[in-house]
Amino acid sequence: HIECLGAIALAISADGEYGPAREQIARARELAVGTDLLHTGYGAPAVLAELLITNECVQLERSAALEQEALGASLHNGWEPFAHVIVAQLRSIEGHSVVALDELNTASRGFATWETSGAGADYSDLLRASILMHLDHGDDAWATLRGSQTLENHLLRRLRL
């Protein structure tokens, strides 16, 4: 149940609905009281959703406090590549573009083991392209987007046609 609440929070936060996402995170944290579940793959999506939201709201102190919790909860499970994407987002916000690209490379190696490309890989591509544009590497940014494995009906796919 905790993992589902976290996944719901991630989906809601992707639409910019941070209030309802925070409610799901709080429910997941409440259910996990007295257990170590938030420090496992079951709790990873809730912690990652919280880190994503604090990054998006540029609450850097809170993001820094959540970073190790998110990386620990996602270590050696399916959430690990996505954790590196969200940490890359934080590094980018902090102005550490090269470190962010390193995190995205780590995420890409993890996503390469997946059978299908998911939203995390898509977000990784978008973030990589954004960072490359910021570093004045526009051609590399477009190459990243052209090589993205987005779904056929994904907005990014339509924009590239």
Short mmCIF file of N, CA and C in Angstrom, two decimals:
data_model
loop_
_atom_site.label_atom_id
_atom_site.label_comp_id
_atom_site.label_asym_id
_atom_site.label_seq_id
_atom_site.Cartn_x
_atom_site.Cartn_y
_atom_site.Cartn_z
N HIS A 1 0.82 -1.19 0.00
CA HIS A 1 0.00 0.00 0.00
C HIS A 1 0.87 1.26 0.00
N ILE A 2 1.99 1.21 0.71
CA ILE A 2 2.88 2.36 0.80
C ILE A 2 3.47 2.69 -0.57
N GLU A 3 3.89 1.66 -1.30
CA GLU A 3 4.45 1.90 -2.63
C GLU A 3 3.41 2.49 -3.57
N CYS A 4 2.18 2.01 -3.48
CA CYS A 4 1.11 2.54 -4.34
C CYS A 4 0.83 4.00 -4.04
N LEU A 5 0.79 4.36 -2.76
CA LEU A 5 0.57 5.76 -2.40
C LEU A 5 1.68 6.64 -2.96
N GLY A 6 2.92 6.15 -2.88
CA GLY A 6 4.04 6.91 -3.42
C GLY A 6 3.95 7.06 -4.93
N ALA A 7 3.57 5.98 -5.61
CA ALA A 7 3.42 6.04 -7.06
C ALA A 7 2.31 7.01 -7.46
N ILE A 8 1.23 7.00 -6.70
CA ILE A 8 0.14 7.96 -6.95
C ILE A 8 0.66 9.38 -6.76
N ALA A 9 1.44 9.59 -5.70
CA ALA A 9 2.01 10.92 -5.45
C ALA A 9 2.90 11.36 -6.61
N LEU A 10 3.69 10.44 -7.14
CA LEU A 10 4.53 10.77 -8.30
C LEU A 10 3.69 11.17 -9.50
N ALA A 11 2.65 10.40 -9.76
CA ALA A 11 1.79 10.70 -10.91
C ALA A 11 1.09 12.05 -10.74
N ILE A 12 0.60 12.30 -9.55
CA ILE A 12 -0.08 13.57 -9.29
C ILE A 12 0.90 14.74 -9.38
N SER A 13 2.11 14.55 -8.84
CA SER A 13 3.09 15.65 -8.86
C SER A 13 3.56 15.94 -10.28
N ALA A 14 3.55 14.94 -11.15
CA ALA A 14 3.93 15.16 -12.54
C ALA A 14 2.98 16.14 -13.22
N ASP A 15 1.76 16.22 -12.72
CA ASP A 15 0.78 17.17 -13.25
C ASP A 15 0.83 18.50 -12.50
N GLY A 16 1.80 18.65 -11.59
CA GLY A 16 1.93 19.90 -10.85
C GLY A 16 0.96 20.05 -9.70
N GLU A 17 0.29 18.97 -9.32
CA GLU A 17 -0.68 18.99 -8.23
C GLU A 17 0.03 18.63 -6.93
N TYR A 18 0.80 19.57 -6.39
CA TYR A 18 1.65 19.26 -5.24
C TYR A 18 0.88 19.07 -3.95
N GLY A 19 -0.21 19.76 -3.74
CA GLY A 19 -1.00 19.59 -2.52
C GLY A 19 -1.51 18.16 -2.37
N PRO A 20 -2.27 17.68 -3.36
CA PRO A 20 -2.75 16.30 -3.28
C PRO A 20 -1.60 15.27 -3.24
N ALA A 21 -0.51 15.55 -3.94
CA ALA A 21 0.64 14.63 -3.91
C ALA A 21 1.23 14.58 -2.50
N ARG A 22 1.34 15.73 -1.87
CA ARG A 22 1.86 15.76 -0.50
C ARG A 22 0.96 14.99 0.46
N GLU A 23 -0.35 15.02 0.22
CA GLU A 23 -1.28 14.25 1.05
C GLU A 23 -0.99 12.75 0.94
N GLN A 24 -0.73 12.28 -0.29
CA GLN A 24 -0.42 10.86 -0.49
C GLN A 24 0.90 10.50 0.17
N ILE A 25 1.88 11.40 0.09
CA ILE A 25 3.17 11.18 0.73
C ILE A 25 3.00 11.09 2.24
N ALA A 26 2.20 11.99 2.80
CA ALA A 26 1.95 11.98 4.25
C ALA A 26 1.27 10.68 4.66
N ARG A 27 0.33 10.18 3.85
CA ARG A 27 -0.34 8.92 4.16
C ARG A 27 0.66 7.77 4.13
N ALA A 28 1.55 7.77 3.14
CA ALA A 28 2.56 6.71 3.05
C ALA A 28 3.49 6.76 4.25
N ARG A 29 3.92 7.96 4.62
CA ARG A 29 4.81 8.10 5.78
C ARG A 29 4.10 7.65 7.06
N GLU A 30 2.83 7.97 7.18
CA GLU A 30 2.06 7.58 8.36
C GLU A 30 1.93 6.05 8.45
N LEU A 31 1.66 5.42 7.33
CA LEU A 31 1.54 3.96 7.31
C LEU A 31 2.86 3.28 7.64
N ALA A 32 3.96 3.93 7.33
CA ALA A 32 5.27 3.33 7.54
C ALA A 32 5.84 3.54 8.94
N VAL A 33 5.14 4.33 9.76
CA VAL A 33 5.63 4.58 11.12
C VAL A 33 5.82 3.24 11.85
N GLY A 34 6.96 3.12 12.50
CA GLY A 34 7.27 1.91 13.24
C GLY A 34 7.87 0.79 12.41
N THR A 35 8.10 1.06 11.13
CA THR A 35 8.70 0.06 10.24
C THR A 35 9.90 0.72 9.55
N ASP A 36 10.61 -0.07 8.78
CA ASP A 36 11.69 0.49 7.97
C ASP A 36 11.29 0.56 6.50
N LEU A 37 10.01 0.47 6.21
CA LEU A 37 9.54 0.39 4.83
C LEU A 37 9.89 1.60 3.99
N LEU A 38 9.98 2.78 4.60
CA LEU A 38 10.35 3.96 3.81
C LEU A 38 11.79 3.90 3.35
N HIS A 39 12.57 3.02 3.92
CA HIS A 39 13.99 2.89 3.56
C HIS A 39 14.20 1.75 2.57
N THR A 40 13.12 1.30 1.95
CA THR A 40 13.17 0.20 1.00
C THR A 40 12.48 0.63 -0.30
N GLY A 41 12.47 -0.28 -1.25
CA GLY A 41 11.79 0.00 -2.50
C GLY A 41 10.31 0.28 -2.34
N TYR A 42 9.72 -0.20 -1.25
CA TYR A 42 8.30 0.08 -1.00
C TYR A 42 8.08 1.56 -0.70
N GLY A 43 9.00 2.17 -0.01
CA GLY A 43 8.88 3.58 0.34
C GLY A 43 9.50 4.53 -0.66
N ALA A 44 10.32 3.98 -1.56
CA ALA A 44 11.06 4.82 -2.50
C ALA A 44 10.19 5.78 -3.29
N PRO A 45 9.06 5.35 -3.86
CA PRO A 45 8.30 6.32 -4.66
C PRO A 45 7.78 7.49 -3.84
N ALA A 46 7.42 7.26 -2.59
CA ALA A 46 6.94 8.38 -1.76
C ALA A 46 8.07 9.36 -1.48
N VAL A 47 9.24 8.84 -1.15
CA VAL A 47 10.39 9.71 -0.87
C VAL A 47 10.82 10.43 -2.14
N LEU A 48 10.81 9.72 -3.27
CA LEU A 48 11.17 10.35 -4.54
C LEU A 48 10.17 11.42 -4.94
N ALA A 49 8.90 11.17 -4.71
CA ALA A 49 7.88 12.19 -5.00
C ALA A 49 8.12 13.43 -4.15
N GLU A 50 8.44 13.22 -2.88
CA GLU A 50 8.70 14.36 -2.00
C GLU A 50 9.94 15.13 -2.47
N LEU A 51 10.98 14.42 -2.87
CA LEU A 51 12.19 15.08 -3.36
C LEU A 51 11.89 15.83 -4.66
N LEU A 52 11.14 15.23 -5.54
CA LEU A 52 10.76 15.89 -6.79
C LEU A 52 10.01 17.19 -6.51
N ILE A 53 9.07 17.14 -5.60
CA ILE A 53 8.28 18.33 -5.27
C ILE A 53 9.16 19.42 -4.65
N THR A 54 10.03 19.03 -3.72
CA THR A 54 10.88 20.05 -3.09
C THR A 54 11.85 20.64 -4.12
N ASN A 55 12.31 19.83 -5.06
CA ASN A 55 13.14 20.38 -6.15
C ASN A 55 12.35 21.37 -6.97
N GLU A 56 11.15 20.97 -7.38
CA GLU A 56 10.32 21.83 -8.23
C GLU A 56 9.96 23.15 -7.53
N CYS A 57 9.83 23.10 -6.22
CA CYS A 57 9.51 24.30 -5.43
C CYS A 57 10.77 25.03 -4.97
N VAL A 58 11.93 24.54 -5.39
CA VAL A 58 13.24 25.09 -5.06
C VAL A 58 13.40 25.27 -3.55
N GLN A 59 13.06 24.22 -2.83
CA GLN A 59 13.27 24.16 -1.38
C GLN A 59 14.54 23.34 -1.16
N LEU A 60 15.68 23.97 -1.45
CA LEU A 60 16.95 23.25 -1.54
C LEU A 60 17.39 22.63 -0.22
N GLU A 61 17.12 23.28 0.90
CA GLU A 61 17.50 22.67 2.19
C GLU A 61 16.74 21.38 2.42
N ARG A 62 15.44 21.39 2.14
CA ARG A 62 14.63 20.19 2.31
C ARG A 62 15.06 19.12 1.30
N SER A 63 15.35 19.54 0.07
CA SER A 63 15.81 18.59 -0.95
C SER A 63 17.10 17.91 -0.50
N ALA A 64 18.03 18.70 0.02
CA ALA A 64 19.30 18.14 0.49
C ALA A 64 19.07 17.13 1.60
N ALA A 65 18.11 17.42 2.47
CA ALA A 65 17.81 16.50 3.57
C ALA A 65 17.18 15.20 3.07
N LEU A 66 16.44 15.27 1.98
CA LEU A 66 15.76 14.10 1.42
C LEU A 66 16.64 13.27 0.50
N GLU A 67 17.70 13.85 -0.02
CA GLU A 67 18.50 13.19 -1.04
C GLU A 67 19.00 11.81 -0.61
N GLN A 68 19.64 11.73 0.53
CA GLN A 68 20.19 10.45 0.99
C GLN A 68 19.08 9.45 1.30
N GLU A 69 17.97 9.94 1.83
CA GLU A 69 16.84 9.05 2.09
C GLU A 69 16.32 8.45 0.78
N ALA A 70 16.23 9.28 -0.25
CA ALA A 70 15.73 8.81 -1.55
C ALA A 70 16.70 7.82 -2.18
N LEU A 71 17.99 8.14 -2.15
CA LEU A 71 18.98 7.23 -2.74
C LEU A 71 19.04 5.91 -1.97
N GLY A 72 18.94 5.98 -0.65
CA GLY A 72 18.96 4.76 0.16
C GLY A 72 17.76 3.88 -0.09
N ALA A 73 16.58 4.49 -0.17
CA ALA A 73 15.35 3.72 -0.38
C ALA A 73 15.31 3.06 -1.76
N SER A 74 15.97 3.66 -2.71
CA SER A 74 15.91 3.14 -4.08
C SER A 74 17.12 2.28 -4.45
N LEU A 75 18.05 2.12 -3.53
CA LEU A 75 19.27 1.36 -3.82
C LEU A 75 18.94 -0.11 -4.12
N HIS A 76 19.45 -0.59 -5.24
CA HIS A 76 19.31 -1.99 -5.67
C HIS A 76 17.86 -2.42 -5.88
N ASN A 77 17.02 -1.52 -6.33
CA ASN A 77 15.66 -1.90 -6.73
C ASN A 77 15.27 -1.10 -7.96
N GLY A 78 14.09 -1.33 -8.45
CA GLY A 78 13.64 -0.72 -9.70
C GLY A 78 13.55 0.79 -9.68
N TRP A 79 13.55 1.39 -8.50
CA TRP A 79 13.44 2.84 -8.40
C TRP A 79 14.79 3.54 -8.51
N GLU A 80 15.88 2.79 -8.49
CA GLU A 80 17.21 3.40 -8.46
C GLU A 80 17.49 4.34 -9.65
N PRO A 81 17.20 3.95 -10.90
CA PRO A 81 17.48 4.88 -12.00
C PRO A 81 16.71 6.20 -11.86
N PHE A 82 15.45 6.10 -11.46
CA PHE A 82 14.65 7.33 -11.31
C PHE A 82 15.20 8.20 -10.19
N ALA A 83 15.71 7.59 -9.14
CA ALA A 83 16.32 8.37 -8.05
C ALA A 83 17.47 9.20 -8.58
N HIS A 84 18.27 8.61 -9.46
CA HIS A 84 19.40 9.36 -10.02
C HIS A 84 18.93 10.51 -10.90
N VAL A 85 17.79 10.35 -11.56
CA VAL A 85 17.23 11.45 -12.36
C VAL A 85 16.83 12.60 -11.44
N ILE A 86 16.16 12.30 -10.35
CA ILE A 86 15.69 13.35 -9.44
C ILE A 86 16.88 14.02 -8.75
N VAL A 87 17.92 13.25 -8.43
CA VAL A 87 19.13 13.85 -7.85
C VAL A 87 19.82 14.71 -8.91
N ALA A 88 19.80 14.28 -10.16
CA ALA A 88 20.36 15.10 -11.25
C ALA A 88 19.61 16.42 -11.36
N GLN A 89 18.29 16.36 -11.20
CA GLN A 89 17.50 17.59 -11.22
C GLN A 89 17.97 18.53 -10.12
N LEU A 90 18.20 18.00 -8.93
CA LEU A 90 18.67 18.81 -7.81
C LEU A 90 20.04 19.41 -8.13
N ARG A 91 20.96 18.60 -8.64
CA ARG A 91 22.30 19.12 -8.99
C ARG A 91 22.19 20.23 -10.03
N SER A 92 21.29 20.07 -10.99
CA SER A 92 21.10 21.08 -12.01
C SER A 92 20.58 22.39 -11.40
N ILE A 93 19.62 22.28 -10.52
CA ILE A 93 19.07 23.47 -9.85
C ILE A 93 20.16 24.17 -9.05
N GLU A 94 21.04 23.38 -8.45
CA GLU A 94 22.14 23.94 -7.67
C GLU A 94 23.23 24.56 -8.54
N GLY A 95 23.14 24.33 -9.86
CA GLY A 95 24.13 24.88 -10.77
C GLY A 95 25.30 23.97 -11.05
N HIS A 96 25.19 22.71 -10.70
CA HIS A 96 26.25 21.72 -10.92
C HIS A 96 25.90 20.86 -12.14
N SER A 97 25.96 21.47 -13.31
CA SER A 97 25.50 20.80 -14.54
C SER A 97 26.27 19.54 -14.87
N VAL A 98 27.58 19.56 -14.72
CA VAL A 98 28.39 18.39 -15.07
C VAL A 98 28.07 17.23 -14.14
N VAL A 99 27.92 17.52 -12.85
CA VAL A 99 27.55 16.47 -11.89
C VAL A 99 26.16 15.94 -12.22
N ALA A 100 25.26 16.82 -12.63
CA ALA A 100 23.91 16.40 -13.02
C ALA A 100 23.98 15.45 -14.21
N LEU A 101 24.82 15.76 -15.19
CA LEU A 101 24.95 14.88 -16.35
C LEU A 101 25.53 13.53 -15.94
N ASP A 102 26.45 13.52 -14.98
CA ASP A 102 26.97 12.24 -14.47
C ASP A 102 25.85 11.41 -13.84
N GLU A 103 25.00 12.06 -13.06
CA GLU A 103 23.86 11.36 -12.45
C GLU A 103 22.94 10.79 -13.54
N LEU A 104 22.72 11.56 -14.59
CA LEU A 104 21.86 11.09 -15.68
C LEU A 104 22.49 9.91 -16.41
N ASN A 105 23.81 9.90 -16.52
CA ASN A 105 24.48 8.74 -17.12
C ASN A 105 24.27 7.50 -16.27
N THR A 106 24.35 7.66 -14.95
CA THR A 106 24.08 6.54 -14.05
C THR A 106 22.64 6.06 -14.23
N ALA A 107 21.71 7.00 -14.31
CA ALA A 107 20.31 6.64 -14.53
C ALA A 107 20.13 5.90 -15.85
N SER A 108 20.79 6.38 -16.90
CA SER A 108 20.65 5.75 -18.22
C SER A 108 21.11 4.30 -18.20
N ARG A 109 22.18 4.02 -17.49
CA ARG A 109 22.65 2.63 -17.39
C ARG A 109 21.59 1.77 -16.69
N GLY A 110 20.92 2.33 -15.70
CA GLY A 110 19.86 1.60 -15.01
C GLY A 110 18.64 1.40 -15.90
N PHE A 111 18.25 2.45 -16.61
CA PHE A 111 17.08 2.35 -17.50
C PHE A 111 17.35 1.35 -18.63
N ALA A 112 18.60 1.19 -19.03
CA ALA A 112 18.94 0.28 -20.12
C ALA A 112 18.60 -1.17 -19.78
N THR A 113 18.47 -1.48 -18.49
CA THR A 113 18.14 -2.85 -18.08
C THR A 113 16.63 -3.09 -18.09
N TRP A 114 15.84 -2.04 -18.28
CA TRP A 114 14.39 -2.18 -18.29
C TRP A 114 13.92 -2.74 -19.62
N GLU A 115 12.82 -3.48 -19.60
CA GLU A 115 12.26 -4.02 -20.83
C GLU A 115 11.62 -2.94 -21.69
N THR A 116 10.98 -1.97 -21.06
CA THR A 116 10.34 -0.89 -21.81
C THR A 116 10.78 0.44 -21.22
N SER A 117 10.79 1.44 -22.06
CA SER A 117 11.13 2.78 -21.61
C SER A 117 9.94 3.35 -20.84
N GLY A 118 10.22 4.08 -19.80
CA GLY A 118 9.15 4.65 -19.00
C GLY A 118 9.29 6.15 -18.87
N ALA A 119 8.44 6.73 -18.06
CA ALA A 119 8.42 8.18 -17.87
C ALA A 119 9.74 8.67 -17.27
N GLY A 120 10.38 7.86 -16.43
CA GLY A 120 11.64 8.27 -15.84
C GLY A 120 12.72 8.47 -16.90
N ALA A 121 12.78 7.56 -17.86
CA ALA A 121 13.75 7.68 -18.95
C ALA A 121 13.42 8.89 -19.82
N ASP A 122 12.13 9.13 -20.05
CA ASP A 122 11.72 10.30 -20.82
C ASP A 122 12.13 11.59 -20.11
N TYR A 123 11.88 11.63 -18.79
CA TYR A 123 12.25 12.82 -18.03
C TYR A 123 13.76 13.00 -18.02
N SER A 124 14.49 11.90 -17.96
CA SER A 124 15.95 11.95 -18.01
C SER A 124 16.41 12.59 -19.32
N ASP A 125 15.80 12.19 -20.43
CA ASP A 125 16.16 12.78 -21.73
C ASP A 125 15.86 14.28 -21.76
N LEU A 126 14.70 14.66 -21.26
CA LEU A 126 14.34 16.09 -21.24
C LEU A 126 15.30 16.89 -20.36
N LEU A 127 15.63 16.36 -19.20
CA LEU A 127 16.55 17.05 -18.30
C LEU A 127 17.94 17.14 -18.92
N ARG A 128 18.41 16.06 -19.53
CA ARG A 128 19.72 16.07 -20.20
C ARG A 128 19.74 17.14 -21.29
N ALA A 129 18.70 17.19 -22.11
CA ALA A 129 18.63 18.19 -23.19
C ALA A 129 18.63 19.61 -22.61
N SER A 130 17.89 19.80 -21.55
CA SER A 130 17.84 21.13 -20.91
C SER A 130 19.22 21.55 -20.41
N ILE A 131 19.91 20.63 -19.76
CA ILE A 131 21.25 20.93 -19.23
C ILE A 131 22.20 21.21 -20.39
N LEU A 132 22.14 20.41 -21.44
CA LEU A 132 23.01 20.63 -22.59
C LEU A 132 22.74 21.98 -23.24
N MET A 133 21.49 22.37 -23.33
CA MET A 133 21.15 23.70 -23.86
C MET A 133 21.77 24.78 -22.98
N HIS A 134 21.65 24.63 -21.68
CA HIS A 134 22.22 25.59 -20.72
C HIS A 134 23.74 25.70 -20.89
N LEU A 135 24.38 24.59 -21.25
CA LEU A 135 25.83 24.57 -21.45
C LEU A 135 26.21 24.97 -22.88
N ASP A 136 25.22 25.44 -23.65
CA ASP A 136 25.44 25.89 -25.03
C ASP A 136 25.86 24.75 -25.96
N HIS A 137 25.26 23.59 -25.75
CA HIS A 137 25.48 22.43 -26.61
C HIS A 137 24.14 22.06 -27.26
N GLY A 138 23.60 22.98 -28.04
CA GLY A 138 22.29 22.80 -28.65
C GLY A 138 22.19 21.59 -29.56
N ASP A 139 23.24 21.34 -30.36
CA ASP A 139 23.21 20.18 -31.26
C ASP A 139 23.11 18.87 -30.48
N ASP A 140 23.86 18.80 -29.37
CA ASP A 140 23.80 17.60 -28.54
C ASP A 140 22.44 17.46 -27.87
N ALA A 141 21.85 18.60 -27.50
CA ALA A 141 20.52 18.57 -26.88
C ALA A 141 19.49 18.01 -27.87
N TRP A 142 19.53 18.48 -29.12
CA TRP A 142 18.58 17.99 -30.11
C TRP A 142 18.83 16.53 -30.43
N ALA A 143 20.10 16.13 -30.45
CA ALA A 143 20.40 14.71 -30.68
C ALA A 143 19.82 13.85 -29.56
N THR A 144 19.88 14.34 -28.34
CA THR A 144 19.29 13.63 -27.20
C THR A 144 17.79 13.47 -27.40
N LEU A 145 17.13 14.54 -27.80
CA LEU A 145 15.69 14.47 -27.99
C LEU A 145 15.30 13.60 -29.18
N ARG A 146 16.07 13.67 -30.25
CA ARG A 146 15.79 12.81 -31.42
C ARG A 146 15.94 11.34 -31.07
N GLY A 147 16.88 11.01 -30.19
CA GLY A 147 17.11 9.62 -29.81
C GLY A 147 16.24 9.13 -28.68
N SER A 148 15.38 9.99 -28.16
CA SER A 148 14.53 9.62 -27.04
C SER A 148 13.58 8.50 -27.44
N GLN A 149 13.37 7.55 -26.53
CA GLN A 149 12.52 6.39 -26.78
C GLN A 149 11.10 6.62 -26.27
N THR A 150 10.57 7.82 -26.50
CA THR A 150 9.24 8.13 -25.99
C THR A 150 8.17 7.30 -26.68
N LEU A 151 7.06 7.18 -26.00
CA LEU A 151 5.94 6.44 -26.57
C LEU A 151 5.39 7.16 -27.79
N GLU A 152 4.75 6.42 -28.66
CA GLU A 152 4.25 6.97 -29.92
C GLU A 152 3.32 8.17 -29.71
N ASN A 153 2.49 8.15 -28.67
CA ASN A 153 1.55 9.24 -28.43
C ASN A 153 2.05 10.29 -27.45
N HIS A 154 3.30 10.21 -27.07
CA HIS A 154 3.88 11.14 -26.11
C HIS A 154 3.98 12.53 -26.72
N LEU A 155 3.73 13.56 -25.94
CA LEU A 155 3.79 14.94 -26.41
C LEU A 155 5.15 15.24 -27.07
N LEU A 156 6.23 14.76 -26.48
CA LEU A 156 7.56 15.01 -27.03
C LEU A 156 7.67 14.44 -28.43
N ARG A 157 7.12 13.28 -28.67
CA ARG A 157 7.17 12.66 -30.00
C ARG A 157 6.45 13.56 -31.02
N ARG A 158 5.30 14.08 -30.65
CA ARG A 158 4.55 14.94 -31.56
C ARG A 158 5.30 16.23 -31.84
N LEU A 159 5.99 16.77 -30.84
CA LEU A 159 6.72 18.01 -31.03
C LEU A 159 7.91 17.83 -31.95
N ARG A 160 8.48 16.65 -31.97
CA ARG A 160 9.66 16.42 -32.79
C ARG A 160 9.31 16.18 -34.25
N LEU A 161 8.05 15.86 -34.59
CA LEU A 161 7.70 15.56 -35.98
C LEU A 161 7.60 16.80 -36.83
#
